[in-house]
Amino acid sequence: MTDKIVLAYSGGLDTSVAVRWLIEHHDAEVIAVAVDVGQSTDSTGEDWEAIQQRAFAAGAVEAVVIDARNEMAEDYCVPAIAANARYEGKYPLVSALSRPVIVKHLVAEARRFGATAVAHGCTGKGNDQVRFEVGTRALAPDLDVIAPARLWGMTREDSVEYAAKWNIPIGQSKTKIYSIDENLWGRAIECGVIEDPWAKAPDDPYTLTRVTSSEDDEMVISFVAGVPVAVDNKTLSVADIIDEVGRRAGATGFGRIDMVENRRVGIKSREVYECPGALALIAAHADLEDLCLERDVHHEKLRLEPRWAELVYDGMWFSPLKEAIDAFMASTQTHVTGDVRLRFEPPGVMRIEGRRSPLALYDHGLATYDASDTFRHQDAEGFVRLWGLGVATWSAKQKSQEEGAS
Ligand code: ARG
């Protein structure tokens, strides 16, 4: 029986060429699996059906499209919001969050079709190969993973030629300057002039953050137990909230990131991102936590957040440490309920104007300096004395030693 390989298929040049390459080099049947994680397929003027047709044209025996937009939002973006996740303090893990979703479906399809291997179109230089492979090994250690683009040694021009030779229609791919990965959580842009860290990031690859409005936009985001549930009192699914917040924030030019980051494979890389929805939701959520989290829990959480982001970036979505930190994060979220008011000022500025919560630990009576003050001022004296006792003892000792020495 011919082996079956399930390929993570995007419809782009590399994965289309990979279909044919796998048939040629592994004598296998290729099942193309395209996972909709909220990427706009219309930026290339294509819909999922066209992508499916291309997979067939490239030689796939099956081409499956899976709608995972809500799954991406609820099972991946929600935990990322809970962890206020930004790798190296900046990047909200756009690509890193979508790979485990894709892996999960690849493995499920591999089981359904009785495949012996999964394949992906990543090169050897990036993080996505790590996420595909470590993720697959976590979920299905028995499956092989094949990475044609790491093996074939073709340049982009070679791939274009290869596609032409096999009559694989490749759309816009020939003229593509940037490598772009996108999903519900935002867009990651690499290559071209961006590879010069000194060069100003070009405007043309941005699509979500072009300023189209000169007016301020004020919005209230509501959370229940850490999950965004409404925008301006309109209850929406998480996926729709991400879209709505992203669309409005993006129209004011908010949401761009320009950074040099450390890839897992040891390369520093200059990348630009646009993630208006992700950045606004994380900022709002983190602000609400200031109001609702008990101090020690909050401080510990701030220490674990970068670790969570790092694990996810490094392809450890399905790993025991990530699971354990998730449990901590989940337990902190039970009290993160309330509203945050944001103001977007074009071009590109966001301010948090206010926050409120029925579970706030903020106590006006304790905080106020006016007559409604309920704070017991007499308690402060003894507390501060004991708080400083160790330092006072140390200082007195220093002084007496200095005096003894002179
Ligand atoms: N550097 C980012 C990350 O590792 C973005 C990767 C984008 N992926 C891509 N295939 N263009 O998460």
Coordinates of C-alpha atoms and ligand atoms in Angstrom, one line a residue:
M1 CA 0.0 0.0 0.0
T2 CA 1.2 3.5 -0.8
D3 CA 2.3 5.6 2.1
K4 CA 0.2 8.6 2.9
I5 CA 1.6 11.9 4.0
V6 CA -0.5 14.7 5.5
L7 CA 0.9 18.1 4.5
A8 CA 0.2 21.4 6.2
Y9 CA -0.9 23.4 3.1
S10 CA -1.2 27.1 2.8
G11 CA -1.7 27.5 -0.9
G12 CA 1.6 29.4 -1.3
L13 CA 4.5 28.5 -3.6
D14 CA 6.5 26.4 -1.1
T15 CA 3.7 24.1 0.1
S16 CA 2.4 23.7 -3.5
V17 CA 5.8 22.6 -4.7
A18 CA 6.0 20.4 -1.6
V19 CA 3.0 18.4 -2.7
R20 CA 4.7 17.4 -5.9
W21 CA 8.1 17.0 -4.3
L22 CA 6.7 14.5 -1.7
I23 CA 5.0 12.5 -4.4
E24 CA 8.3 12.4 -6.4
H25 CA 10.6 11.7 -3.5
H26 CA 8.5 9.5 -1.2
D27 CA 6.3 7.8 -3.7
A28 CA 3.4 8.7 -1.4
E29 CA -0.1 10.0 -1.6
V30 CA -0.3 13.5 -0.3
I31 CA -3.3 14.8 1.6
A32 CA -3.2 18.6 1.8
V33 CA -4.6 20.1 4.9
A34 CA -5.4 23.8 5.0
V35 CA -6.3 25.2 8.4
D36 CA -8.3 28.4 8.5
V37 CA -6.9 30.2 11.6
G38 CA -8.5 33.5 10.7
Q39 CA -6.0 34.5 7.9
S40 CA -7.6 36.7 5.3
T41 CA -7.3 34.7 2.2
D42 CA -8.6 37.6 0.2
S43 CA -5.3 39.5 0.3
T44 CA -4.3 37.3 -2.6
G45 CA -7.8 37.5 -4.0
E46 CA -8.3 33.9 -3.2
D47 CA -10.8 31.9 -1.3
W48 CA -10.4 28.5 0.3
E49 CA -11.8 26.8 -2.7
A50 CA -9.1 28.2 -5.0
I51 CA -6.5 27.0 -2.5
Q52 CA -8.1 23.5 -2.5
Q53 CA -8.0 23.5 -6.3
R54 CA -4.4 24.4 -6.3
A55 CA -3.6 21.5 -4.0
F56 CA -5.3 19.1 -6.4
A57 CA -3.5 20.7 -9.3
A58 CA -0.2 20.1 -7.5
G59 CA -1.1 16.4 -7.2
A60 CA -2.8 16.0 -3.8
V61 CA -5.2 13.1 -3.6
E62 CA -7.2 14.9 -1.0
A63 CA -7.5 18.6 0.0
V64 CA -9.1 19.3 3.3
V65 CA -10.0 22.8 4.6
I66 CA -10.6 23.1 8.3
D67 CA -12.3 26.0 9.9
A68 CA -10.4 26.6 13.1
R69 CA -11.0 30.3 13.6
N70 CA -13.1 30.0 16.7
E71 CA -10.8 27.3 18.1
M72 CA -7.8 29.5 17.5
A73 CA -9.6 32.3 19.4
E74 CA -11.0 30.4 22.3
D75 CA -8.2 27.8 23.0
Y76 CA -5.2 29.8 21.9
C77 CA -5.8 33.5 22.0
V78 CA -7.7 33.4 25.3
P79 CA -4.8 31.8 27.2
A80 CA -2.4 34.2 25.5
I81 CA -4.6 37.1 26.8
A82 CA -4.6 35.5 30.2
A83 CA -0.8 35.4 30.1
N84 CA -0.5 38.9 28.6
A85 CA 1.8 37.1 26.3
R86 CA 4.4 39.0 24.4
Y87 CA 7.7 37.4 23.5
E88 CA 10.7 39.5 24.5
G89 CA 8.2 42.0 25.9
K90 CA 6.9 42.9 22.4
Y91 CA 5.6 40.2 20.0
P92 CA 2.2 38.7 20.8
L93 CA 3.1 35.3 19.3
V94 CA 1.0 35.5 16.2
S95 CA 2.7 32.6 14.3
A96 CA 3.7 30.8 17.5
L97 CA 0.0 30.5 18.5
S98 CA -1.3 29.2 15.2
R99 CA 1.2 26.3 14.8
P100 CA -0.1 24.2 17.6
V101 CA -3.7 24.6 16.2
I102 CA -2.5 23.4 12.8
V103 CA -0.5 20.6 14.3
K104 CA -3.5 19.3 16.2
H105 CA -5.5 19.1 13.0
L106 CA -2.6 17.6 11.0
V107 CA -2.3 14.8 13.5
A108 CA -6.1 14.3 13.5
E109 CA -6.2 14.1 9.7
A110 CA -3.1 11.8 9.7
R111 CA -5.1 9.4 12.0
R112 CA -8.2 9.7 9.9
F113 CA -6.4 8.9 6.7
G114 CA -4.0 6.4 8.2
A115 CA -1.0 8.4 7.3
T116 CA 2.5 7.5 8.4
A117 CA 4.0 11.0 8.3
V118 CA 3.1 14.7 8.4
A119 CA 5.0 17.3 6.4
H120 CA 5.3 21.1 6.5
G121 CA 6.8 23.8 4.2
C122 CA 9.2 25.4 6.7
T123 CA 12.8 26.0 6.0
G124 CA 15.6 25.2 8.5
K125 CA 16.1 28.8 9.6
G126 CA 12.9 29.6 11.4
N127 CA 10.9 28.9 14.5
D128 CA 7.9 27.4 12.7
Q129 CA 9.7 24.1 11.9
V130 CA 10.4 23.8 15.6
R131 CA 6.7 24.3 16.5
F132 CA 5.5 21.8 13.9
E133 CA 7.9 19.1 14.8
V134 CA 8.0 19.4 18.6
G135 CA 4.2 19.8 18.6
T136 CA 3.7 16.7 16.4
R137 CA 6.1 14.7 18.5
A138 CA 4.2 15.7 21.6
L139 CA 0.8 14.6 20.2
A140 CA 1.9 11.7 18.0
P141 CA 5.4 10.4 18.7
D142 CA 4.9 7.6 16.2
L143 CA 4.5 9.9 13.2
D144 CA 7.4 10.9 11.0
V145 CA 7.8 14.5 10.2
I146 CA 9.1 15.5 6.8
A147 CA 10.3 19.0 5.9
P148 CA 10.8 19.1 2.1
A149 CA 11.9 22.8 2.1
R150 CA 14.8 21.8 4.4
L151 CA 15.9 19.1 2.0
W152 CA 15.3 20.2 -1.5
G153 CA 17.9 22.9 -1.8
M154 CA 15.9 25.0 -4.2
T155 CA 16.0 28.8 -4.4
R156 CA 12.8 30.7 -4.8
E157 CA 13.5 30.9 -8.5
D158 CA 14.1 27.1 -8.7
S159 CA 10.7 26.6 -7.0
V160 CA 9.0 28.8 -9.4
E161 CA 10.6 26.8 -12.3
Y162 CA 9.6 23.5 -10.6
A163 CA 6.0 24.7 -10.3
A164 CA 6.0 25.7 -13.9
K165 CA 7.4 22.3 -15.0
W166 CA 4.6 20.5 -13.1
N167 CA 1.9 23.0 -14.2
I168 CA 1.2 24.0 -10.6
P169 CA -0.6 27.4 -10.7
I170 CA 1.2 29.7 -8.3
G171 CA -0.8 33.0 -8.4
Q172 CA 1.1 36.0 -7.1
S173 CA 4.0 34.1 -5.7
K174 CA 6.5 35.1 -8.4
T175 CA 6.5 38.7 -7.4
K176 CA 6.3 38.4 -3.7
I177 CA 8.8 40.5 -1.8
Y178 CA 7.9 39.7 1.8
S179 CA 7.2 36.5 3.7
I180 CA 4.0 37.1 5.5
D181 CA 2.2 34.8 8.0
E182 CA -1.1 35.8 9.2
N183 CA -4.0 34.7 11.4
L184 CA -6.7 36.1 13.6
W185 CA -4.1 37.4 16.1
G186 CA -2.2 39.5 13.5
R187 CA 0.4 39.5 10.8
A188 CA 4.1 38.7 10.8
I189 CA 6.2 40.2 8.0
E190 CA 9.7 39.2 7.1
C191 CA 12.2 39.6 4.2
G192 CA 13.0 42.3 1.7
V193 CA 14.4 45.6 3.0
I194 CA 13.2 44.5 6.5
E195 CA 16.3 42.3 6.7
D196 CA 18.4 45.5 7.2
P197 CA 17.8 46.4 10.8
W198 CA 18.8 50.0 10.2
A199 CA 16.4 50.5 7.3
K200 CA 13.0 52.1 8.0
A201 CA 10.3 49.5 7.9
P202 CA 8.4 50.0 4.6
D203 CA 4.7 50.9 4.7
D204 CA 3.5 48.7 1.9
P205 CA 3.3 45.3 3.6
Y206 CA 0.9 46.6 6.3
T207 CA -2.7 46.0 5.7
L208 CA -4.3 46.0 9.1
T209 CA -2.9 49.3 10.5
R210 CA -3.2 51.8 7.7
V211 CA -4.6 55.0 9.1
T212 CA -8.0 55.5 7.6
S213 CA -9.6 57.7 10.2
S214 CA -8.6 61.0 11.7
E215 CA -11.0 60.7 14.6
D216 CA -10.3 59.4 18.1
D217 CA -12.1 56.1 18.8
E218 CA -13.1 55.3 22.4
M219 CA -14.1 51.7 23.2
V220 CA -15.0 49.7 26.3
I221 CA -13.9 46.1 26.4
S222 CA -15.6 43.9 29.0
F223 CA -14.0 40.8 30.4
V224 CA -15.4 37.9 32.5
A225 CA -12.8 35.8 34.3
G226 CA -10.1 37.0 32.0
V227 CA -12.0 36.3 28.8
P228 CA -13.1 39.2 26.6
V229 CA -16.9 39.0 26.2
A230 CA -18.1 42.3 24.8
V231 CA -17.1 45.5 23.0
D232 CA -19.2 48.6 23.9
N233 CA -21.7 46.4 25.6
K234 CA -22.2 44.3 22.5
T235 CA -21.6 40.6 23.4
L236 CA -19.6 38.9 20.7
S237 CA -17.6 35.7 20.3
V238 CA -13.9 36.0 21.2
A239 CA -13.0 35.7 17.5
D240 CA -15.4 38.5 16.6
I241 CA -14.0 40.7 19.4
I242 CA -10.5 40.2 18.2
D243 CA -11.7 41.2 14.7
E244 CA -13.7 44.2 15.9
V245 CA -11.1 45.6 18.2
G246 CA -8.4 45.0 15.6
R247 CA -10.4 46.6 12.8
R248 CA -11.1 49.8 14.9
A249 CA -7.7 50.0 16.5
G250 CA -6.0 49.3 13.2
A251 CA -7.9 52.1 11.5
T252 CA -6.2 54.6 13.8
G253 CA -2.8 53.2 13.0
F254 CA -2.3 51.3 16.3
G255 CA -0.7 48.0 16.5
R256 CA 2.7 48.0 14.7
I257 CA 5.8 46.4 16.1
D258 CA 9.3 46.7 14.7
M259 CA 11.8 44.5 16.5
V260 CA 15.0 42.4 16.4
E261 CA 14.1 39.1 18.0
N262 CA 16.0 35.9 19.0
R263 CA 14.8 32.9 17.1
R264 CA 15.0 29.5 18.8
V265 CA 17.6 28.4 16.2
G266 CA 20.1 31.0 17.3
I267 CA 19.5 33.6 14.7
K268 CA 18.7 37.2 15.4
S269 CA 16.1 38.5 13.0
R270 CA 14.5 41.8 12.3
E271 CA 10.7 41.4 11.9
V272 CA 7.8 43.7 11.7
Y273 CA 4.3 42.9 12.9
E274 CA 0.9 44.4 13.0
C275 CA -1.4 43.1 15.7
P276 CA -3.9 45.8 16.6
G277 CA -6.5 43.5 18.2
A278 CA -4.0 41.4 20.1
L279 CA -2.1 44.4 21.5
A280 CA -5.2 46.3 22.5
L281 CA -6.8 43.3 24.2
I282 CA -3.6 42.4 26.1
A283 CA -3.2 46.0 27.2
A284 CA -6.8 46.2 28.4
H285 CA -6.6 42.8 30.1
A286 CA -3.3 43.6 31.9
D287 CA -4.8 46.9 33.1
L288 CA -7.8 45.1 34.5
E289 CA -5.5 42.8 36.4
D290 CA -3.9 45.8 38.1
L291 CA -7.3 46.4 39.6
C292 CA -8.3 42.9 40.4
L293 CA -5.3 40.7 41.3
E294 CA -4.0 40.4 44.8
R295 CA -0.5 41.8 45.1
D296 CA 1.5 38.6 45.6
V297 CA -0.4 36.7 42.9
H298 CA 0.0 39.6 40.6
H299 CA 3.8 39.8 41.1
E300 CA 4.2 36.1 40.7
K301 CA 2.1 36.2 37.5
L302 CA 4.3 39.0 36.1
R303 CA 7.3 36.8 36.6
L304 CA 5.7 33.8 34.9
E305 CA 4.2 35.7 31.9
P306 CA 7.5 36.0 30.0
R307 CA 8.2 32.3 30.6
W308 CA 4.8 31.3 29.2
A309 CA 5.5 33.5 26.1
E310 CA 9.0 32.0 25.7
L311 CA 7.7 28.4 25.9
V312 CA 5.0 29.0 23.3
Y313 CA 7.5 30.9 21.1
D314 CA 9.9 27.9 21.4
G315 CA 7.3 25.4 20.3
M316 CA 6.5 24.0 23.7
W317 CA 2.7 24.6 23.5
F318 CA 2.2 20.9 24.3
S319 CA 4.6 20.5 27.2
P320 CA 4.3 19.8 30.9
L321 CA 5.7 23.2 32.0
K322 CA 3.4 25.1 29.8
E323 CA 0.5 23.1 31.1
A324 CA 1.5 23.8 34.7
I325 CA 1.9 27.5 34.1
D326 CA -1.5 27.4 32.3
A327 CA -3.0 26.1 35.5
F328 CA -1.5 28.9 37.5
M329 CA -2.7 31.5 34.9
A330 CA -6.2 30.0 34.9
S331 CA -6.5 30.2 38.7
T332 CA -5.5 33.9 38.6
Q333 CA -8.2 34.7 36.1
T334 CA -11.3 33.9 38.2
H335 CA -11.3 37.5 39.5
V336 CA -10.4 39.3 36.3
T337 CA -13.9 40.6 35.5
G338 CA -14.8 44.1 34.5
D339 CA -14.5 46.8 31.9
V340 CA -11.6 48.8 30.5
R341 CA -12.0 52.0 28.5
L342 CA -9.5 52.6 25.7
R343 CA -9.0 55.6 23.5
F344 CA -7.2 55.4 20.2
E345 CA -5.8 58.6 18.8
P346 CA -4.6 58.6 15.2
P347 CA -1.9 58.0 14.2
G348 CA -1.1 55.0 16.3
V349 CA -1.5 56.1 20.0
M350 CA -3.6 54.1 22.5
R351 CA -4.4 55.3 26.0
I352 CA -6.2 53.4 28.7
E353 CA -8.6 55.9 30.2
G354 CA -10.4 54.0 32.9
R355 CA -11.2 50.6 34.4
R356 CA -13.8 49.2 36.7
S357 CA -14.7 45.9 38.2
P358 CA -17.3 44.5 40.6
L359 CA -14.4 42.4 42.0
A360 CA -11.9 45.2 42.2
L361 CA -9.5 45.1 45.1
Y362 CA -9.2 48.9 44.8
D363 CA -11.0 50.3 47.9
H364 CA -11.8 54.0 47.6
G365 CA -12.1 54.4 51.4
L366 CA -8.5 53.1 51.8
A367 CA -7.1 55.0 48.9
T368 CA -8.7 58.4 49.3
Y369 CA -7.2 61.4 50.8
D370 CA -10.5 63.1 51.3
A371 CA -12.9 63.0 54.3
S372 CA -14.3 59.5 53.5
D373 CA -11.0 58.0 54.4
T374 CA -11.3 54.7 56.3
F375 CA -7.6 53.8 56.6
R376 CA -6.3 53.4 60.2
H377 CA -3.4 55.8 60.2
Q378 CA -2.2 54.8 63.6
D379 CA -1.4 51.3 62.3
A380 CA 1.1 52.7 59.9
E381 CA 3.6 53.8 62.5
G382 CA 4.3 50.4 64.0
F383 CA 4.2 48.7 60.6
V384 CA 6.8 51.1 59.1
R385 CA 9.0 50.8 62.1
L386 CA 9.1 47.0 61.9
W387 CA 9.5 47.1 58.1
G388 CA 12.6 49.2 58.5
L389 CA 13.9 47.6 61.7
G390 CA 16.4 45.3 59.9
V391 CA 17.8 48.2 57.9
A392 CA 18.0 50.5 61.0
T393 CA 19.9 47.7 62.9
W394 CA 22.3 47.2 60.0
S395 CA 22.9 50.9 59.7
A396 CA 23.6 51.4 63.4
K397 CA 26.0 48.5 63.3
Q398 CA 27.9 50.0 60.3
K399 CA 28.2 53.4 62.0
S400 CA 29.5 51.9 65.3
Q401 CA 32.1 49.9 63.4
E402 CA 33.2 52.9 61.4
E403 CA 33.6 54.9 64.6
G404 CA 35.5 52.0 66.2
A405 CA 37.9 51.9 63.2
S406 CA 38.7 55.6 63.2
Ligands
ARG1 N1 9.3 35.5 13.8 C1 7.9 35.1 14.1 C2 7.8 33.9 14.9 O1 8.7 33.1 14.9 C3 7.1 35.1 12.8 C4 7.3 33.9 11.9 C5 6.6 34.1 10.7 N2 6.5 32.9 9.9 C6 6.6 32.8 8.6 N3 6.6 31.6 8.1 N4 6.7 33.8 7.9 O2 6.8 33.6 15.4

